[in-house]
Coordinates of C-alpha atoms in Angstrom, one line a residue:
M185 CA -2.8 8.1 -18.7
A186 CA -0.3 7.2 -21.3
S187 CA 2.6 5.2 -20.4
V188 CA 6.4 4.8 -20.4
Q189 CA 7.2 1.2 -21.2
F190 CA 9.5 -0.9 -19.1
M191 CA 11.3 -4.1 -20.0
W192 CA 11.5 -6.7 -17.2
S193 CA 13.7 -9.7 -17.6
C194 CA 15.0 -12.5 -15.5
T195 CA 12.7 -11.7 -12.6
Q196 CA 13.1 -14.5 -10.0
F197 CA 11.4 -15.3 -6.8
N198 CA 13.3 -17.1 -4.0
I199 CA 11.1 -18.1 -1.1
N200 CA 13.1 -18.8 2.1
H201 CA 12.0 -18.7 5.7
G202 CA 8.9 -16.7 5.3
C203 CA 10.4 -14.1 2.9
I204 CA 10.1 -13.3 -0.8
R205 CA 13.3 -12.2 -2.5
I206 CA 12.7 -10.3 -5.7
I207 CA 15.9 -10.4 -7.8
K208 CA 16.2 -8.1 -10.8
P209 CA 18.9 -7.0 -13.2
N210 CA 20.7 -3.7 -13.0
M211 CA 18.7 -0.6 -13.5
K212 CA 18.9 1.2 -16.9
P213 CA 18.2 4.9 -17.5
N214 CA 14.6 6.0 -17.2
R215 CA 13.4 2.7 -16.1
C216 CA 12.3 1.2 -12.8
S217 CA 15.0 0.2 -10.4
M218 CA 15.9 -3.4 -11.1
K219 CA 18.1 -3.8 -8.0
R220 CA 17.6 -6.5 -5.5
C221 CA 14.9 -5.9 -2.9
L222 CA 13.6 -7.8 0.0
V223 CA 9.9 -7.6 0.9
R224 CA 8.6 -9.3 4.0
C225 CA 5.7 -11.7 3.4
E226 CA 4.7 -13.4 6.6
G227 CA 2.3 -15.7 4.8
S228 CA 5.1 -17.5 3.0
N229 CA 6.4 -20.9 4.1
D230 CA 8.4 -23.9 2.8
K231 CA 5.7 -26.5 3.3
V232 CA 4.8 -28.7 0.4
P233 CA 1.4 -28.0 -1.2
N234 CA -0.5 -30.9 0.5
E235 CA 0.7 -30.0 3.9
E236 CA -0.2 -26.3 3.3
K237 CA -3.6 -27.4 2.0
N238 CA -4.3 -29.4 5.1
E239 CA -3.2 -26.7 7.6
K240 CA -4.1 -23.4 5.9
K241 CA -7.8 -22.6 6.2
K242 CA -9.7 -20.2 3.9
L243 CA -11.3 -17.1 5.2
R244 CA -14.4 -15.6 3.6
V245 CA -13.5 -12.0 2.9
L246 CA -16.2 -9.5 1.9
I247 CA -15.1 -6.2 0.5
A248 CA -17.4 -3.2 -0.1
G249 CA -15.9 -1.0 -2.9
G250 CA -14.2 -1.7 -6.1
G251 CA -11.7 1.1 -6.1
I252 CA -7.9 0.8 -5.8
G253 CA -7.9 -0.3 -2.2
G254 CA -10.7 -2.8 -2.6
L255 CA -9.2 -4.4 -5.7
V256 CA -5.7 -4.6 -4.2
L257 CA -7.0 -6.3 -1.1
A258 CA -9.1 -8.7 -3.2
L259 CA -6.1 -9.6 -5.3
A260 CA -4.0 -10.2 -2.1
A261 CA -6.7 -12.3 -0.6
K262 CA -7.2 -14.3 -3.8
K263 CA -3.4 -15.0 -4.1
R264 CA -3.5 -16.3 -0.5
G265 CA -6.3 -18.7 -1.3
H266 CA -9.1 -17.0 0.6
E267 CA -12.6 -16.8 -0.6
V268 CA -13.3 -13.2 -1.7
K269 CA -16.2 -11.2 -2.9
V270 CA -16.0 -7.5 -3.9
F271 CA -19.2 -5.5 -4.1
E272 CA -19.1 -2.3 -6.2
K273 CA -22.2 0.0 -6.8
D274 CA -21.0 1.2 -10.2
L275 CA -17.7 0.2 -11.6
S276 CA -18.0 2.6 -14.6
A277 CA -18.4 5.5 -12.2
V278 CA -15.3 4.6 -10.3
R279 CA -13.4 4.4 -13.6
G280 CA -15.0 7.7 -14.7
E281 CA -13.7 9.3 -11.6
G282 CA -10.2 8.6 -12.9
R283 CA -10.8 11.3 -15.6
D284 CA -11.8 13.7 -12.9
R285 CA -9.0 12.9 -10.5
G286 CA -6.3 12.2 -13.1
A287 CA -3.1 10.3 -12.4
I288 CA -2.2 8.5 -9.2
Q289 CA 1.3 8.5 -7.8
L290 CA 2.7 5.3 -6.6
L291 CA 5.8 5.6 -4.5
S292 CA 8.6 3.0 -4.4
G293 CA 7.2 1.5 -1.2
A294 CA 3.7 1.0 -2.6
L295 CA 5.2 -0.6 -5.8
A296 CA 7.2 -3.0 -3.7
V297 CA 4.1 -4.0 -1.8
L298 CA 2.3 -4.7 -5.1
E299 CA 5.3 -6.8 -6.1
A300 CA 4.9 -8.8 -2.9
I301 CA 1.2 -9.3 -3.6
D302 CA 1.5 -10.3 -7.3
G303 CA 4.7 -9.9 -9.2
N304 CA 3.0 -10.1 -12.6
V305 CA 0.5 -7.4 -11.8
A306 CA 3.2 -5.2 -10.5
K307 CA 5.1 -5.7 -13.7
Q308 CA 2.1 -4.6 -15.8
I309 CA 1.6 -1.5 -13.6
M310 CA 5.3 -0.5 -14.0
E311 CA 5.1 -1.1 -17.8
E312 CA 2.0 1.1 -18.0
G313 CA 3.2 3.9 -15.7
C314 CA 5.4 6.9 -16.3
V315 CA 8.5 7.1 -14.0
T316 CA 9.0 10.5 -12.4
G317 CA 11.2 9.5 -9.5
N318 CA 14.3 9.5 -11.6
R319 CA 14.0 13.2 -12.5
T320 CA 14.0 16.4 -10.5
N321 CA 10.8 17.0 -8.5
G322 CA 9.9 19.6 -5.9
L323 CA 8.4 22.9 -5.0
A324 CA 8.8 26.2 -6.9
D325 CA 7.6 29.7 -6.7
G326 CA 4.5 30.3 -8.8
L327 CA 5.3 33.8 -10.0
S328 CA 9.0 33.4 -10.7
G329 CA 9.3 29.7 -11.4
E330 CA 12.4 29.5 -9.2
W331 CA 12.9 26.3 -7.2
F332 CA 11.9 26.5 -3.6
T333 CA 13.2 23.0 -2.7
R334 CA 13.8 19.8 -4.6
F335 CA 12.7 16.2 -3.7
D336 CA 14.9 13.2 -4.2
F337 CA 12.9 10.0 -4.5
F338 CA 15.5 8.2 -6.5
T339 CA 18.4 7.9 -4.0
P340 CA 16.4 6.3 -1.1
A341 CA 14.8 3.9 -3.6
R342 CA 18.1 2.9 -5.1
R343 CA 19.6 2.5 -1.6
R344 CA 16.8 0.1 -0.6
G345 CA 16.7 -1.7 -4.0
L346 CA 13.1 -0.6 -4.7
P347 CA 11.3 0.3 -7.9
I348 CA 11.3 4.0 -8.8
T349 CA 8.3 6.2 -8.1
L350 CA 5.9 6.5 -11.0
V351 CA 2.5 7.9 -11.9
I352 CA -0.2 6.0 -13.7
C353 CA -3.7 6.8 -14.9
R354 CA -6.3 5.6 -12.4
I355 CA -8.4 4.0 -15.2
A356 CA -5.4 2.1 -16.5
L357 CA -4.5 1.0 -13.0
Q358 CA -8.0 -0.2 -12.2
D359 CA -8.2 -2.1 -15.5
I360 CA -5.1 -4.1 -14.6
L361 CA -6.5 -4.8 -11.1
V362 CA -10.0 -5.8 -12.4
N363 CA -8.5 -8.2 -14.9
A364 CA -6.3 -9.8 -12.2
V365 CA -9.1 -10.1 -9.6
G366 CA -11.5 -11.6 -12.1
S367 CA -15.2 -11.2 -12.8
N368 CA -16.1 -14.2 -10.6
I369 CA -14.9 -12.2 -7.6
L370 CA -16.0 -8.7 -8.5
R371 CA -19.8 -8.0 -8.4
N372 CA -20.8 -4.8 -10.2
K373 CA -24.1 -2.9 -9.6
A374 CA -24.0 -4.3 -6.1
K375 CA -24.1 -1.6 -3.5
V376 CA -23.6 -2.5 0.2
V377 CA -26.2 -0.7 2.2
D378 CA -26.0 -2.5 5.5
F379 CA -24.3 -5.3 7.5
I380 CA -25.3 -7.5 10.4
Q381 CA -22.7 -8.9 12.8
E382 CA -23.2 -12.3 14.5
P383 CA -20.8 -14.2 16.8
S384 CA -19.5 -16.4 14.0
K385 CA -20.0 -14.3 10.8
V386 CA -20.9 -11.0 9.3
R387 CA -23.6 -10.6 6.7
V388 CA -23.7 -7.8 4.1
V389 CA -27.0 -6.6 2.7
L390 CA -27.1 -5.2 -0.8
E391 CA -29.4 -2.5 -2.2
N392 CA -31.3 -5.1 -4.2
G393 CA -32.0 -7.2 -1.1
E394 CA -29.4 -9.9 -1.6
H395 CA -27.2 -10.8 1.3
Y396 CA -23.8 -12.6 1.6
D397 CA -22.1 -14.1 4.7
G398 CA -18.4 -13.9 5.4
D399 CA -15.8 -14.0 8.2
I400 CA -14.9 -10.4 7.8
L401 CA -16.2 -7.3 6.0
V402 CA -13.8 -4.6 4.8
G403 CA -15.1 -1.2 3.9
A404 CA -13.1 0.1 0.9
D405 CA -15.9 2.4 -0.3
G406 CA -14.1 5.7 -0.2
I407 CA -14.5 9.0 1.6
W408 CA -18.4 8.7 1.5
S409 CA -18.2 5.2 2.9
E410 CA -21.5 3.5 3.7
V411 CA -19.7 1.0 5.9
R412 CA -18.0 3.7 7.9
S413 CA -21.3 5.5 8.5
K414 CA -22.9 2.3 9.7
L415 CA -20.0 1.7 12.1
F416 CA -19.6 5.1 13.6
G417 CA -22.6 7.1 12.4
W418 CA -22.9 9.6 9.6
Q419 CA -20.5 12.6 9.7
E420 CA -20.0 15.4 7.2
A421 CA -16.6 15.5 5.5
N422 CA -14.4 18.5 6.1
Y423 CA -14.0 20.9 3.2
S424 CA -10.3 21.6 2.9
G425 CA -10.7 25.2 1.8
F426 CA -9.6 24.5 -1.7
T427 CA -11.4 23.7 -5.0
C428 CA -9.4 22.0 -7.7
Y429 CA -9.3 22.6 -11.5
T430 CA -7.6 19.7 -13.3
G431 CA -6.5 19.6 -16.9
L432 CA -4.9 17.1 -19.4
T433 CA -3.0 18.4 -22.4
H434 CA -1.1 16.9 -25.3
Y435 CA 1.9 19.0 -24.8
V436 CA 5.6 18.2 -24.4
P437 CA 7.5 21.0 -22.5
P438 CA 11.2 21.6 -23.2
Y439 CA 12.1 20.4 -19.6
I440 CA 10.4 17.0 -19.9
D441 CA 13.7 15.0 -19.7
T442 CA 14.8 16.6 -16.4
I443 CA 11.6 17.4 -14.4
G444 CA 9.1 14.9 -13.3
Y445 CA 6.6 17.1 -11.5
R446 CA 6.6 20.5 -9.8
V447 CA 4.3 22.1 -7.3
F448 CA 4.2 25.9 -7.9
L449 CA 3.3 27.8 -4.8
G450 CA 1.3 31.0 -4.4
L451 CA -0.7 32.8 -1.6
N452 CA -3.7 30.6 -1.0
Q453 CA -3.3 28.8 -4.3
Y454 CA -0.9 26.2 -5.8
F455 CA -0.5 24.5 -9.2
V456 CA 0.8 21.0 -9.7
A457 CA 2.2 19.9 -13.1
S458 CA 3.3 16.4 -13.9
D459 CA 4.5 14.4 -16.8
I460 CA 2.3 11.4 -17.4
G461 CA 3.9 9.9 -20.4
N462 CA 3.2 9.7 -24.2
G463 CA 3.5 13.4 -24.8
K464 CA 0.9 14.4 -22.2
M465 CA 1.0 16.6 -19.1
Q466 CA -1.5 16.6 -16.2
W467 CA -2.0 19.7 -14.1
Y468 CA -4.0 20.6 -11.0
A469 CA -4.8 24.2 -10.0
F470 CA -5.9 24.5 -6.4
Q471 CA -7.6 27.7 -5.4
G472 CA -8.5 28.7 -1.8
E473 CA -12.2 29.7 -1.9
A474 CA -15.6 28.7 -0.6
P475 CA -16.9 25.4 -1.9
S476 CA -18.8 25.5 -5.2
S477 CA -22.4 24.2 -4.9
A478 CA -22.0 22.3 -8.2
P479 CA -18.3 22.1 -9.1
T480 CA -18.5 19.3 -11.6
L481 CA -21.2 20.8 -13.9
E482 CA -20.0 21.1 -17.5
G483 CA -19.4 24.6 -18.7
K484 CA -17.3 26.7 -21.1
N485 CA -15.8 29.1 -18.6
K486 CA -13.4 26.9 -16.6
K487 CA -10.3 27.7 -18.7
K488 CA -11.1 31.4 -18.5
R489 CA -11.5 31.1 -14.8
V490 CA -8.2 29.3 -14.4
L491 CA -6.4 31.9 -16.5
E492 CA -7.9 34.6 -14.3
L493 CA -6.5 32.9 -11.3
F494 CA -3.1 31.9 -12.6
G495 CA -2.6 34.0 -15.7
K496 CA 0.1 36.1 -14.1
W497 CA 2.2 33.2 -13.0
C498 CA 5.4 32.0 -14.7
N499 CA 5.4 30.9 -18.3
D500 CA 5.5 27.2 -17.5
V501 CA 2.2 27.4 -15.7
V502 CA 0.4 29.7 -18.2
T503 CA 1.6 27.6 -21.1
L504 CA 0.1 24.4 -19.7
I505 CA -3.3 26.1 -19.1
S506 CA -3.3 27.7 -22.5
E507 CA -2.4 24.4 -24.3
T508 CA -5.3 22.6 -22.6
P509 CA -8.7 22.2 -24.4
E510 CA -11.7 23.5 -22.5
H511 CA -13.4 20.0 -22.4
E512 CA -10.3 18.6 -20.7
I513 CA -10.6 20.9 -17.7
L514 CA -12.7 19.7 -14.8
Q515 CA -13.4 21.0 -11.3
R516 CA -14.1 19.4 -7.9
N517 CA -14.0 20.4 -4.3
I518 CA -11.3 18.9 -2.0
Y519 CA -12.5 17.2 1.2
D520 CA -10.9 15.1 4.0
R521 CA -11.9 13.8 7.4
D522 CA -10.4 14.0 10.9
M523 CA -8.3 11.0 11.8
I524 CA -10.0 8.4 14.0
S525 CA -8.0 6.0 16.2
T526 CA -10.2 3.0 15.6
W527 CA -11.2 1.9 12.1
G528 CA -13.5 -1.0 12.9
I529 CA -15.8 -2.9 15.3
G530 CA -16.0 -6.7 15.6
R531 CA -15.6 -8.4 12.2
V532 CA -15.7 -5.1 10.2
T533 CA -12.8 -2.8 9.4
L534 CA -11.9 -0.1 6.9
V535 CA -9.0 0.6 4.4
G536 CA -8.0 3.6 2.4
D537 CA -10.2 6.6 2.0
A538 CA -13.0 4.9 4.0
A539 CA -10.7 5.0 7.0
H540 CA -8.5 8.1 6.5
P541 CA -9.3 10.3 3.5
M542 CA -6.6 12.9 3.2
Q543 CA -5.9 15.9 1.0
P544 CA -4.1 15.1 -2.3
N545 CA -1.2 17.6 -2.0
L546 CA 1.4 14.9 -1.2
G547 CA -0.1 12.3 -3.5
Q548 CA -0.3 9.7 -0.8
G549 CA -3.9 8.5 -0.7
G550 CA -3.4 5.6 -3.1
C551 CA -0.1 4.5 -1.5
M552 CA -1.6 4.5 2.0
A553 CA -4.5 2.4 0.8
I554 CA -2.2 -0.2 -0.8
E555 CA -0.1 -0.3 2.4
D556 CA -3.3 -0.8 4.4
C557 CA -4.3 -3.8 2.3
Y558 CA -0.9 -5.5 2.7
Q559 CA -0.8 -5.0 6.4
L560 CA -4.3 -6.4 6.7
I561 CA -3.5 -9.5 4.6
L562 CA -0.4 -10.1 6.7
E563 CA -2.6 -10.2 9.8
L564 CA -5.2 -12.5 8.1
D565 CA -2.3 -14.8 7.0
K566 CA -1.5 -15.3 10.7
V567 CA -5.0 -16.4 11.4
A568 CA -5.0 -18.9 8.5
K569 CA -1.5 -20.1 9.1
H570 CA -2.0 -21.0 12.8
G571 CA -5.3 -22.8 12.2
Y572 CA -8.6 -21.0 11.8
G573 CA -10.3 -20.2 15.1
E574 CA -13.2 -17.9 15.6
S575 CA -11.4 -16.1 18.5
E576 CA -8.5 -15.1 16.2
V577 CA -10.3 -13.2 13.5
I578 CA -11.4 -10.1 15.4
P579 CA -8.0 -9.6 17.1
A580 CA -6.3 -9.8 13.7
L581 CA -8.4 -6.8 12.5
R582 CA -7.6 -4.8 15.6
R583 CA -3.8 -5.6 15.2
Y584 CA -4.0 -4.3 11.6
E585 CA -5.6 -1.1 12.7
K586 CA -3.1 -0.6 15.6
K587 CA -0.1 -1.0 13.3
R588 CA -1.4 1.3 10.6
V589 CA -2.9 4.2 12.5
P590 CA 0.4 5.9 13.6
R591 CA 1.9 6.0 10.1
V592 CA -1.3 7.2 8.5
M593 CA -1.8 9.8 11.2
I594 CA 1.6 11.3 10.4
M595 CA 0.8 11.4 6.7
H596 CA -2.6 12.9 7.3
T597 CA -1.1 15.6 9.5
A598 CA 1.5 16.3 6.8
T599 CA -1.1 16.9 4.1
R600 CA -2.9 19.4 6.3
M601 CA 0.3 21.2 7.2
A602 CA 1.2 21.4 3.5
S603 CA -2.2 23.1 2.8
Q604 CA -1.6 25.5 5.7
M605 CA 1.8 26.4 4.3
V606 CA 0.2 27.5 1.0
V607 CA -2.5 29.5 2.8
N608 CA 0.3 31.6 4.4
Y609 CA 2.8 31.6 1.6
K610 CA 4.4 35.0 1.1
P611 CA 7.7 34.7 -0.9
Y612 CA 8.6 38.4 -0.8
I613 CA 8.5 41.1 1.9
E614 CA 5.7 43.5 1.5
F615 CA 6.4 47.3 2.0
N616 CA 2.9 48.6 1.9
F617 CA 3.4 51.5 4.4
W618 CA 6.9 52.7 3.4
P619 CA 7.5 55.9 1.4
L620 CA 9.4 53.8 -1.2
S621 CA 7.1 50.8 -1.0
Q622 CA 6.6 50.4 -4.7
I623 CA 10.3 50.5 -5.5
L624 CA 11.1 48.0 -2.7
K625 CA 8.2 45.8 -3.8
N626 CA 9.6 45.7 -7.4
M627 CA 12.9 44.5 -6.0
Q628 CA 11.2 41.4 -4.7
I629 CA 13.2 40.9 -1.5
K630 CA 12.7 37.4 -0.3
H631 CA 10.8 37.0 2.9
P632 CA 13.0 35.6 5.7
G633 CA 10.4 33.0 6.5
I634 CA 10.7 31.6 3.0
V635 CA 14.5 31.3 3.3
I636 CA 14.2 29.5 6.6
S637 CA 11.5 27.2 5.3
S638 CA 13.5 26.3 2.3
A639 CA 16.5 25.5 4.3
F640 CA 14.4 23.5 6.8
L641 CA 12.8 21.4 3.9
E642 CA 16.2 20.8 2.3
F643 CA 17.3 19.3 5.7
I644 CA 14.2 17.4 6.7
F645 CA 12.7 16.2 3.5
P646 CA 15.3 13.5 2.7
Q647 CA 14.5 11.9 6.0
F648 CA 10.8 12.3 5.4
A649 CA 11.1 10.8 1.9
D650 CA 13.0 7.8 3.2
W651 CA 10.3 7.2 5.8
M652 CA 7.5 7.5 3.2
L653 CA 9.3 5.0 0.9
A654 CA 10.0 2.6 3.8
G655 CA 6.5 1.3 4.2
H656 CA 6.8 1.5 8.0
G657 CA 8.1 -2.0 8.5
L658 CA 6.4 -3.6 5.5
L659 CA 9.5 -3.6 3.4

């Protein structure tokens, strides 16, 4: 994904009483919020280096998976002085997945967490990303293009002094994180296939027969997690009922300065369009249908298929599809899993999609993974800070899970509710059995349920957006 550049100046960090204060200049138009923000960092203290060295013990942290969650956790652990190893089966495949899955949205709260972990890395991400939170975003009717409801991510962020929501190419984000973590920590072509727990350690076993010992193992290996299946047994993922066509086009629409992204709604289908910077637009066309047996095979009919599905929608949708080259259109099925209340056993736990894969319609998968990593590192900081003891490691993992499950469960439920709303979306009253049904149909009388739903969202979403940005006590 191309980027919108941001200038950061005079960024200072004041460390007082276990907190990091990030002080920034006033925000300028179309740039990340530079207002003052306060991010809690329980691992911080005012001790001199020698005292900290004597008291703080290193934990051996093993991470399965080199995606966003695994890399953020590795970076956080590295910055705290822990010994870290990340095992990724194929880093090039993870990066290639970015082309399939497109951009990732990072809400203000997730960006603030990244600032708390590593201010320099957060700065690089904000410079590379494209800010969308300072423009109009929301839901619109697919046929008419009329707004259904608008989202405000700017006001809550400004009120809390947080960076503004942006989108960034997954490949670009991963490159920044890989460089920050370092090749000495990240092991490529190293697939974790098993682990063995002992009273004082956990041992991971790689596909090539190598094994490594650590104090904890974190499964960050995605929706098809090997670590999760070893913990709780193999279970099939749930097909969401939607397949997704995604496209990238070099096209600048006339509304680019005022609209960040829109979700166009239809009956059992929806279309997401987002500015991703540098004259490019990313779109996702979700269609309710049975799962394709081979959705990612290359072909020359995907554009034709998308136009068949969405060709009668409003001009903004049709134009984006028409402006997209065939080779830039890909397809994949959408899966999630039911929520589980426990993410780990003993010295092993999960983060991100390995713990709670959710549907992408709210763009929260990456944000939740980043929050997971920060909550986990805060709990590990407590173990290291109070003197390393074997009895403290396992309770720290369970505390992390207990604190994260309620928030993630709400977000997981919200993504499923959003999909269900699309399945039942009927913007206009149907008069199929009336003598004048065709005339009344052409009048497009709004369905009362749509009017009520729109009013409800206008009332409830500001509170929901504020809750999403808040990080559930992390900020």
